[in-house]
mmCIF file of C-alpha atoms in Angstrom:
data_model
loop_
_atom_site.group_PDB
_atom_site.id
_atom_site.type_symbol
_atom_site.label_atom_id
_atom_site.label_comp_id
_atom_site.label_asym_id
_atom_site.label_seq_id
_atom_site.Cartn_x
_atom_site.Cartn_y
_atom_site.Cartn_z
ATOM 1 C CA MET A 1 0.000 0.000 0.000
ATOM 2 C CA PRO A 2 1.461 3.418 -0.965
ATOM 3 C CA PRO A 3 2.144 5.908 1.834
ATOM 4 C CA GLY A 4 -0.707 8.234 2.701
ATOM 5 C CA LEU A 5 -1.266 11.869 3.581
ATOM 6 C CA LEU A 6 -2.174 13.013 7.078
ATOM 7 C CA VAL A 7 -3.905 16.386 7.182
ATOM 8 C CA VAL A 8 -4.296 18.136 10.525
ATOM 9 C CA GLY A 9 -6.702 21.033 10.328
ATOM 10 C CA ASP A 10 -10.285 22.144 10.314
ATOM 11 C CA VAL A 11 -13.756 21.185 9.217
ATOM 12 C CA VAL A 12 -16.156 24.046 8.634
ATOM 13 C CA THR A 13 -19.763 24.499 7.601
ATOM 14 C CA ASP A 14 -19.639 26.856 4.605
ATOM 15 C CA VAL A 15 -22.579 29.113 3.780
ATOM 16 C CA VAL A 16 -21.882 30.270 0.228
ATOM 17 C CA ALA A 17 -23.860 33.287 -0.988
ATOM 18 C CA ARG A 18 -23.348 34.157 -4.665
ATOM 19 C CA HIS A 19 -24.649 37.638 -5.442
ATOM 20 C CA ALA A 20 -24.634 39.087 -8.953
ATOM 21 C CA ARG A 21 -24.937 42.696 -7.777
ATOM 22 C CA PRO A 22 -23.003 44.622 -5.118
ATOM 23 C CA LEU A 23 -24.279 44.213 -1.574
ATOM 24 C CA ALA A 24 -26.909 46.842 -0.811
ATOM 25 C CA ALA A 25 -27.109 48.494 2.597
ATOM 26 C CA ASP A 26 -30.388 48.567 4.561
ATOM 27 C CA THR A 27 -32.226 46.253 2.170
ATOM 28 C CA ASP A 28 -32.107 42.847 0.499
ATOM 29 C CA THR A 29 -29.534 41.656 -2.001
ATOM 30 C CA ALA A 30 -30.645 38.692 -4.100
ATOM 31 C CA ALA A 31 -28.280 35.727 -3.929
ATOM 32 C CA ARG A 32 -28.061 32.023 -4.576
ATOM 33 C CA ILE A 33 -27.196 30.451 -1.214
ATOM 34 C CA ALA A 34 -25.859 26.963 -0.562
ATOM 35 C CA VAL A 35 -24.661 25.187 2.574
ATOM 36 C CA ARG A 36 -21.609 23.005 1.974
ATOM 37 C CA PRO A 37 -19.074 21.101 4.085
ATOM 38 C CA GLY A 38 -15.766 22.941 3.997
ATOM 39 C CA GLY A 39 -12.699 23.970 5.973
ATOM 40 C CA ALA A 40 -9.173 24.489 4.663
ATOM 41 C CA GLY A 41 -7.801 21.250 6.073
ATOM 42 C CA ALA A 42 -10.823 19.188 5.098
ATOM 43 C CA ASN A 43 -10.859 20.670 1.593
ATOM 44 C CA VAL A 44 -7.190 19.797 1.047
ATOM 45 C CA ALA A 45 -7.905 16.261 2.228
ATOM 46 C CA CYS A 46 -10.870 15.839 -0.135
ATOM 47 C CA TRP A 47 -9.056 17.172 -3.201
ATOM 48 C CA ALA A 48 -6.016 14.986 -2.495
ATOM 49 C CA ALA A 49 -8.264 11.939 -2.095
ATOM 50 C CA GLY A 50 -9.970 12.844 -5.358
ATOM 51 C CA ARG A 51 -6.549 12.724 -7.027
ATOM 52 C CA GLY A 52 -5.899 9.206 -5.818
ATOM 53 C CA ALA A 53 -4.111 9.763 -2.510
ATOM 54 C CA ARG A 54 -4.906 7.818 0.626
ATOM 55 C CA VAL A 55 -5.828 10.552 3.102
ATOM 56 C CA ARG A 56 -6.493 10.749 6.825
ATOM 57 C CA LEU A 57 -7.818 13.916 8.467
ATOM 58 C CA LEU A 58 -7.587 14.954 12.121
ATOM 59 C CA ALA A 59 -10.022 17.748 12.952
ATOM 60 C CA ARG A 60 -12.540 18.876 15.552
ATOM 61 C CA ALA A 61 -16.265 19.387 14.974
ATOM 62 C CA GLY A 62 -19.168 20.334 17.166
ATOM 63 C CA ALA A 63 -21.680 17.702 18.190
ATOM 64 C CA ASP A 64 -24.254 19.731 16.228
ATOM 65 C CA SER A 65 -22.963 18.562 12.845
ATOM 66 C CA ALA A 66 -20.126 16.075 13.379
ATOM 67 C CA ASP A 67 -22.062 13.181 11.825
ATOM 68 C CA TRP A 68 -22.855 15.213 8.692
ATOM 69 C CA HIS A 69 -19.210 16.222 8.279
ATOM 70 C CA ARG A 70 -17.964 12.692 8.888
ATOM 71 C CA ALA A 71 -20.305 11.311 6.234
ATOM 72 C CA ALA A 72 -19.240 13.969 3.709
ATOM 73 C CA LEU A 73 -15.554 13.201 4.270
ATOM 74 C CA GLU A 74 -16.099 9.476 3.900
ATOM 75 C CA ALA A 75 -18.059 10.057 0.680
ATOM 76 C CA ALA A 76 -15.028 11.976 -0.645
ATOM 77 C CA GLY A 77 -12.719 9.067 0.137
ATOM 78 C CA VAL A 78 -11.125 10.571 3.268
ATOM 79 C CA GLU A 79 -10.594 8.689 6.524
ATOM 80 C CA PRO A 80 -11.990 11.157 9.083
ATOM 81 C CA VAL A 81 -10.670 11.260 12.635
ATOM 82 C CA LEU A 82 -13.086 13.797 14.089
ATOM 83 C CA ARG A 83 -12.886 14.785 17.716
ATOM 84 C CA VAL A 84 -16.421 15.741 18.729
ATOM 85 C CA ASP A 85 -16.779 18.901 20.801
ATOM 86 C CA ASP A 86 -19.784 18.995 23.130
ATOM 87 C CA GLU A 87 -19.197 22.617 24.150
ATOM 88 C CA ALA A 88 -18.505 24.527 20.920
ATOM 89 C CA PRO A 89 -20.334 24.231 17.580
ATOM 90 C CA THR A 90 -18.623 23.396 14.325
ATOM 91 C CA ALA A 91 -16.851 26.367 12.749
ATOM 92 C CA VAL A 92 -18.926 28.360 10.253
ATOM 93 C CA VAL A 93 -17.720 30.490 7.344
ATOM 94 C CA ILE A 94 -20.008 32.752 5.334
ATOM 95 C CA ALA A 95 -18.506 33.154 1.864
ATOM 96 C CA LEU A 96 -19.850 36.155 -0.053
ATOM 97 C CA VAL A 97 -19.084 35.513 -3.724
ATOM 98 C CA ASP A 98 -19.487 38.377 -6.194
ATOM 99 C CA ALA A 99 -20.199 38.383 -9.921
ATOM 100 C CA ALA A 100 -16.474 37.928 -10.686
ATOM 101 C CA ALA A 101 -16.437 34.789 -8.478
ATOM 102 C CA GLU A 102 -14.206 36.524 -5.921
ATOM 103 C CA ARG A 103 -15.085 35.763 -2.319
ATOM 104 C CA THR A 104 -15.080 37.579 1.012
ATOM 105 C CA LEU A 105 -15.073 35.379 4.107
ATOM 106 C CA VAL A 106 -16.761 35.968 7.467
ATOM 107 C CA THR A 107 -15.552 33.391 10.005
ATOM 108 C CA ASP A 108 -16.707 31.932 13.320
ATOM 109 C CA SER A 109 -13.935 29.471 14.243
ATOM 110 C CA GLY A 110 -15.978 27.543 16.818
ATOM 111 C CA ALA A 111 -14.667 24.058 17.588
ATOM 112 C CA ALA A 112 -11.860 24.354 15.028
ATOM 113 C CA PHE A 113 -9.851 26.619 17.339
ATOM 114 C CA ARG A 114 -10.218 24.068 20.149
ATOM 115 C CA LEU A 115 -8.228 21.356 18.343
ATOM 116 C CA GLY A 116 -5.162 20.754 20.509
ATOM 117 C CA PRO A 117 -2.537 18.331 21.837
ATOM 118 C CA ALA A 118 -5.148 16.312 23.733
ATOM 119 C CA ASP A 119 -6.616 15.320 20.357
ATOM 120 C CA TRP A 120 -3.310 13.909 19.088
ATOM 121 C CA ASP A 121 -2.407 10.230 18.776
ATOM 122 C CA ALA A 122 0.979 9.284 17.306
ATOM 123 C CA ALA A 123 -0.656 6.257 15.670
ATOM 124 C CA LEU A 124 -2.219 8.707 13.196
ATOM 125 C CA LEU A 125 1.186 8.757 11.481
ATOM 126 C CA ASP A 126 1.152 5.005 10.826
ATOM 127 C CA GLY A 127 1.277 4.369 7.084
ATOM 128 C CA MET A 128 1.678 8.044 6.239
ATOM 129 C CA GLY A 129 4.262 9.520 3.859
ATOM 130 C CA HIS A 130 3.541 13.223 4.320
ATOM 131 C CA VAL A 131 1.943 15.495 6.923
ATOM 132 C CA HIS A 132 0.096 18.685 6.032
ATOM 133 C CA LEU A 133 -0.841 21.305 8.631
ATOM 134 C CA SER A 134 -3.557 23.864 7.998
ATOM 135 C CA GLY A 135 -2.347 27.360 8.825
ATOM 136 C CA TYR A 136 -5.413 27.931 10.963
ATOM 137 C CA LEU A 137 -3.743 25.808 13.634
ATOM 138 C CA TYR A 138 -1.269 28.622 14.224
ATOM 139 C CA PHE A 139 -3.944 31.154 15.115
ATOM 140 C CA SER A 140 -4.917 29.613 18.484
ATOM 141 C CA GLU A 141 -2.796 28.596 21.466
ATOM 142 C CA TRP A 142 -4.032 24.985 21.434
ATOM 143 C CA GLY A 143 -3.496 24.796 17.691
ATOM 144 C CA ARG A 144 0.074 26.070 17.920
ATOM 145 C CA GLU A 145 0.838 23.516 20.615
ATOM 146 C CA LEU A 146 -0.655 20.739 18.487
ATOM 147 C CA ALA A 147 1.267 21.844 15.394
ATOM 148 C CA ALA A 148 4.529 21.692 17.356
ATOM 149 C CA VAL A 149 3.723 18.210 18.681
ATOM 150 C CA VAL A 150 2.771 16.898 15.223
ATOM 151 C CA THR A 151 5.831 18.433 13.563
ATOM 152 C CA GLU A 152 8.161 16.866 16.134
ATOM 153 C CA ALA A 153 6.469 13.482 15.777
ATOM 154 C CA ALA A 154 6.662 13.643 11.978
ATOM 155 C CA ARG A 155 10.335 14.639 12.028
ATOM 156 C CA ALA A 156 11.069 11.688 14.335
ATOM 157 C CA ARG A 157 9.728 9.438 11.568
ATOM 158 C CA SER A 158 11.516 11.415 8.805
ATOM 159 C CA LEU A 159 8.193 12.503 7.308
ATOM 160 C CA PRO A 160 8.054 15.803 5.407
ATOM 161 C CA VAL A 161 5.698 18.464 6.750
ATOM 162 C CA SER A 162 3.934 21.190 4.755
ATOM 163 C CA VAL A 163 2.018 24.265 5.916
ATOM 164 C CA ASP A 164 -0.478 26.515 4.153
ATOM 165 C CA PRO A 165 -0.525 29.920 5.957
ATOM 166 C CA ALA A 166 -4.289 30.088 5.277
ATOM 167 C CA SER A 167 -5.192 33.732 5.992
ATOM 168 C CA ALA A 168 -3.345 37.020 5.556
ATOM 169 C CA GLY A 169 -5.779 38.679 7.952
ATOM 170 C CA PHE A 170 -5.205 36.140 10.719
ATOM 171 C CA LEU A 171 -1.445 36.248 10.040
ATOM 172 C CA ARG A 172 -1.390 39.980 10.742
ATOM 173 C CA GLU A 173 -3.239 39.457 14.014
ATOM 174 C CA ALA A 174 -1.074 36.521 15.128
ATOM 175 C CA GLY A 175 2.206 38.208 14.140
ATOM 176 C CA VAL A 176 4.441 37.373 11.185
ATOM 177 C CA ALA A 177 7.587 36.782 13.263
ATOM 178 C CA ARG A 178 5.786 34.352 15.535
ATOM 179 C CA PHE A 179 4.292 32.421 12.631
ATOM 180 C CA LEU A 180 7.652 32.104 10.864
ATOM 181 C CA ALA A 181 9.243 30.877 14.077
ATOM 182 C CA ASP A 182 6.449 28.342 14.560
ATOM 183 C CA VAL A 183 6.835 26.862 11.055
ATOM 184 C CA ALA A 184 10.642 26.881 11.012
ATOM 185 C CA GLY A 185 10.794 23.094 11.387
ATOM 186 C CA THR A 186 8.583 22.354 8.383
ATOM 187 C CA ASP A 187 9.688 21.431 4.864
ATOM 188 C CA LEU A 188 7.228 23.080 2.488
ATOM 189 C CA LEU A 189 5.460 26.439 2.809
ATOM 190 C CA LEU A 190 2.468 27.131 0.537
ATOM 191 C CA PRO A 191 1.367 30.803 0.738
ATOM 192 C CA ASN A 192 -0.659 32.679 -1.834
ATOM 193 C CA ASP A 193 0.804 35.897 -3.222
ATOM 194 C CA ALA A 194 -0.733 38.127 -0.525
ATOM 195 C CA GLU A 195 0.488 35.859 2.270
ATOM 196 C CA ALA A 196 3.954 35.592 0.714
ATOM 197 C CA ALA A 197 4.215 39.380 0.518
ATOM 198 C CA LEU A 198 3.173 39.729 4.146
ATOM 199 C CA LEU A 199 5.568 37.034 5.363
ATOM 200 C CA SER A 200 8.568 38.290 3.398
ATOM 201 C CA GLY A 201 7.977 42.032 3.154
ATOM 202 C CA ALA A 202 8.563 41.725 -0.612
ATOM 203 C CA PRO A 203 5.535 42.645 -2.762
ATOM 204 C CA GLU A 204 6.719 40.823 -5.895
ATOM 205 C CA PRO A 205 5.862 37.081 -5.652
ATOM 206 C CA ALA A 206 9.089 35.673 -7.118
ATOM 207 C CA ARG A 207 11.232 37.786 -4.823
ATOM 208 C CA ALA A 208 8.977 36.917 -1.874
ATOM 209 C CA ALA A 209 9.330 33.183 -2.589
ATOM 210 C CA ALA A 210 13.109 33.438 -2.961
ATOM 211 C CA GLU A 211 13.520 35.430 0.249
ATOM 212 C CA LEU A 212 11.253 33.111 2.226
ATOM 213 C CA SER A 213 13.142 30.083 0.929
ATOM 214 C CA ALA A 214 16.496 31.609 1.877
ATOM 215 C CA ALA A 215 15.206 32.588 5.323
ATOM 216 C CA ARG A 216 13.998 29.009 5.850
ATOM 217 C CA GLY A 217 17.435 27.552 5.197
ATOM 218 C CA GLY A 218 16.788 26.833 1.534
ATOM 219 C CA GLY A 219 13.496 25.007 2.049
ATOM 220 C CA THR A 220 10.839 24.849 -0.639
ATOM 221 C CA VAL A 221 8.339 27.697 -0.901
ATOM 222 C CA VAL A 222 5.443 27.490 -3.374
ATOM 223 C CA VAL A 223 3.469 30.664 -4.076
ATOM 224 C CA THR A 224 0.071 30.505 -5.766
ATOM 225 C CA LEU A 225 -0.818 33.414 -8.041
ATOM 226 C CA GLY A 226 -4.460 32.848 -8.911
ATOM 227 C CA ALA A 227 -4.844 33.448 -12.630
ATOM 228 C CA GLY A 228 -1.050 33.781 -12.807
ATOM 229 C CA GLY A 229 -0.441 30.113 -11.977
ATOM 230 C CA ALA A 230 2.211 29.255 -9.403
ATOM 231 C CA LEU A 231 5.947 29.378 -8.787
ATOM 232 C CA ALA A 232 8.389 27.663 -6.467
ATOM 233 C CA ALA A 233 11.680 28.646 -4.874
ATOM 234 C CA VAL A 234 14.320 26.252 -3.536
ATOM 235 C CA ASN A 235 17.623 27.211 -1.922
ATOM 236 C CA GLY A 236 16.710 30.875 -2.185
ATOM 237 C CA GLU A 237 16.073 30.841 -5.951
ATOM 238 C CA VAL A 238 12.941 30.510 -8.070
ATOM 239 C CA THR A 239 13.299 27.220 -9.932
ATOM 240 C CA VAL A 240 9.805 26.519 -11.324
ATOM 241 C CA ARG A 241 7.034 28.615 -12.868
ATOM 242 C CA VAL A 242 3.780 27.027 -14.002
ATOM 243 C CA PRO A 243 0.928 28.818 -15.810
ATOM 244 C CA CYS A 244 -2.666 28.564 -14.707
ATOM 245 C CA VAL A 245 -5.157 26.275 -16.401
ATOM 246 C CA PRO A 246 -7.994 28.314 -17.996
ATOM 247 C CA ALA A 247 -11.397 27.818 -16.396
ATOM 248 C CA VAL A 248 -14.741 29.606 -16.198
ATOM 249 C CA ALA A 249 -14.996 30.493 -12.516
ATOM 250 C CA VAL A 250 -18.268 30.404 -10.601
ATOM 251 C CA ASP A 251 -16.797 30.358 -7.059
ATOM 252 C CA THR A 252 -13.147 30.711 -6.002
ATOM 253 C CA THR A 253 -13.830 29.389 -2.490
ATOM 254 C CA GLY A 254 -11.256 26.704 -1.687
ATOM 255 C CA ALA A 255 -9.232 27.089 -4.888
ATOM 256 C CA GLY A 256 -6.014 27.358 -2.892
ATOM 257 C CA ASP A 257 -6.960 24.278 -0.874
ATOM 258 C CA ALA A 258 -7.578 22.393 -4.114
ATOM 259 C CA PHE A 259 -4.158 23.455 -5.429
ATOM 260 C CA THR A 260 -2.530 22.135 -2.264
ATOM 261 C CA GLY A 261 -4.453 18.871 -2.401
ATOM 262 C CA GLY A 262 -3.531 18.291 -6.035
ATOM 263 C CA LEU A 263 0.117 19.162 -5.436
ATOM 264 C CA LEU A 264 0.478 16.905 -2.385
ATOM 265 C CA ALA A 265 -1.231 13.973 -4.100
ATOM 266 C CA ALA A 266 1.194 14.333 -7.012
ATOM 267 C CA ARG A 267 4.208 14.499 -4.698
ATOM 268 C CA LEU A 268 3.074 11.350 -2.898
ATOM 269 C CA ALA A 269 2.791 9.639 -6.274
ATOM 270 C CA GLY A 270 6.430 10.510 -7.031
ATOM 271 C CA ALA A 271 6.049 13.600 -9.247
ATOM 272 C CA ASP A 272 8.847 16.161 -9.286
ATOM 273 C CA LEU A 273 8.297 19.760 -8.193
ATOM 274 C CA ALA A 274 7.312 21.097 -11.627
ATOM 275 C CA ALA A 275 4.835 18.291 -12.263
ATOM 276 C CA SER A 276 3.417 18.701 -8.767
ATOM 277 C CA LEU A 277 2.812 22.421 -9.328
ATOM 278 C CA ALA A 278 1.122 21.644 -12.638
ATOM 279 C CA ALA A 279 -1.118 19.098 -10.906
ATOM 280 C CA GLY A 280 -1.985 21.706 -8.309
ATOM 281 C CA CYS A 281 -2.922 24.223 -10.994
ATOM 282 C CA ARG A 282 -5.151 21.694 -12.754
ATOM 283 C CA THR A 283 -6.924 20.895 -9.490
ATOM 284 C CA GLY A 284 -7.350 24.568 -8.613
ATOM 285 C CA ALA A 285 -8.864 25.195 -12.047
ATOM 286 C CA GLU A 286 -11.419 22.455 -11.445
ATOM 287 C CA ALA A 287 -12.238 23.871 -8.019
ATOM 288 C CA VAL A 288 -13.374 27.268 -9.309
ATOM 289 C CA THR A 289 -15.989 25.619 -11.535
ATOM 290 C CA VAL A 290 -17.961 24.210 -8.573
ATOM 291 C CA VAL A 291 -19.786 25.891 -5.699
ATOM 292 C CA GLY A 292 -18.012 25.458 -2.379
ATOM 293 C CA GLY A 293 -14.496 24.271 -1.543
ATOM 294 C CA ARG A 294 -14.755 20.550 -2.253
ATOM 295 C CA PRO A 295 -14.874 18.340 -5.363
ATOM 296 C CA GLU A 296 -18.330 17.234 -6.407
ATOM 297 C CA THR A 297 -19.153 13.741 -5.160
#
């Protein structure tokens, strides 16, 4: 059996509201509204499973909807390890998607921010070949502690660890220096262009990737560029650039998660860095054609 992917992160109930006109104050704005299972970590897991990877997910959900989320993950081919929270509800994100398919997120982190070291079991690493940490872990004290425990356990087994910074807004609140210190022991950093600029202080994506790679001791940094595709830096130099795959976008929610899932599945299958980026771009292009952050099942 090929090695699998362990994702440690979040499950979220997404409320996706697609509105063709700008939001109007003090009145109604017509929209098409759908409720979908989501969450950055869970989305990555589902897209990777959809690309043939064997995937296990550790996350925390409220008792209010844990069964629904577990069933959705299983239907997507993911092995869910959900810790059920009897005190906090499942996280909820309202995604406001405009006519250009760009989204604005309003977040209630709920049970997701209560995932911590007490939820960890080293046996979760059995049979795994890669560990991916959702950046949302680093925005709560329990999450940071868990991320450190998982990273240490993975390194003890010589397993590579990747991190997606997840949110430029939350990064600003948590502190860039603290985040970079927290992820120093990981192998692969996967920011989008806004996150890369914030983390490096360099507004141009290629320079940001190169500087982040150099600052991380030469480690791999992959920066997603939306319609511009993606690029990667290794040993302080940009070594790969991959164009986007054209697609007619209806909802960009979870496109970055899809890129990560596609890339990690390709890496587990033995693809090199360029081929892995290309796989990520293909998966991201598929993601923008569906409503919500998961593949259609």
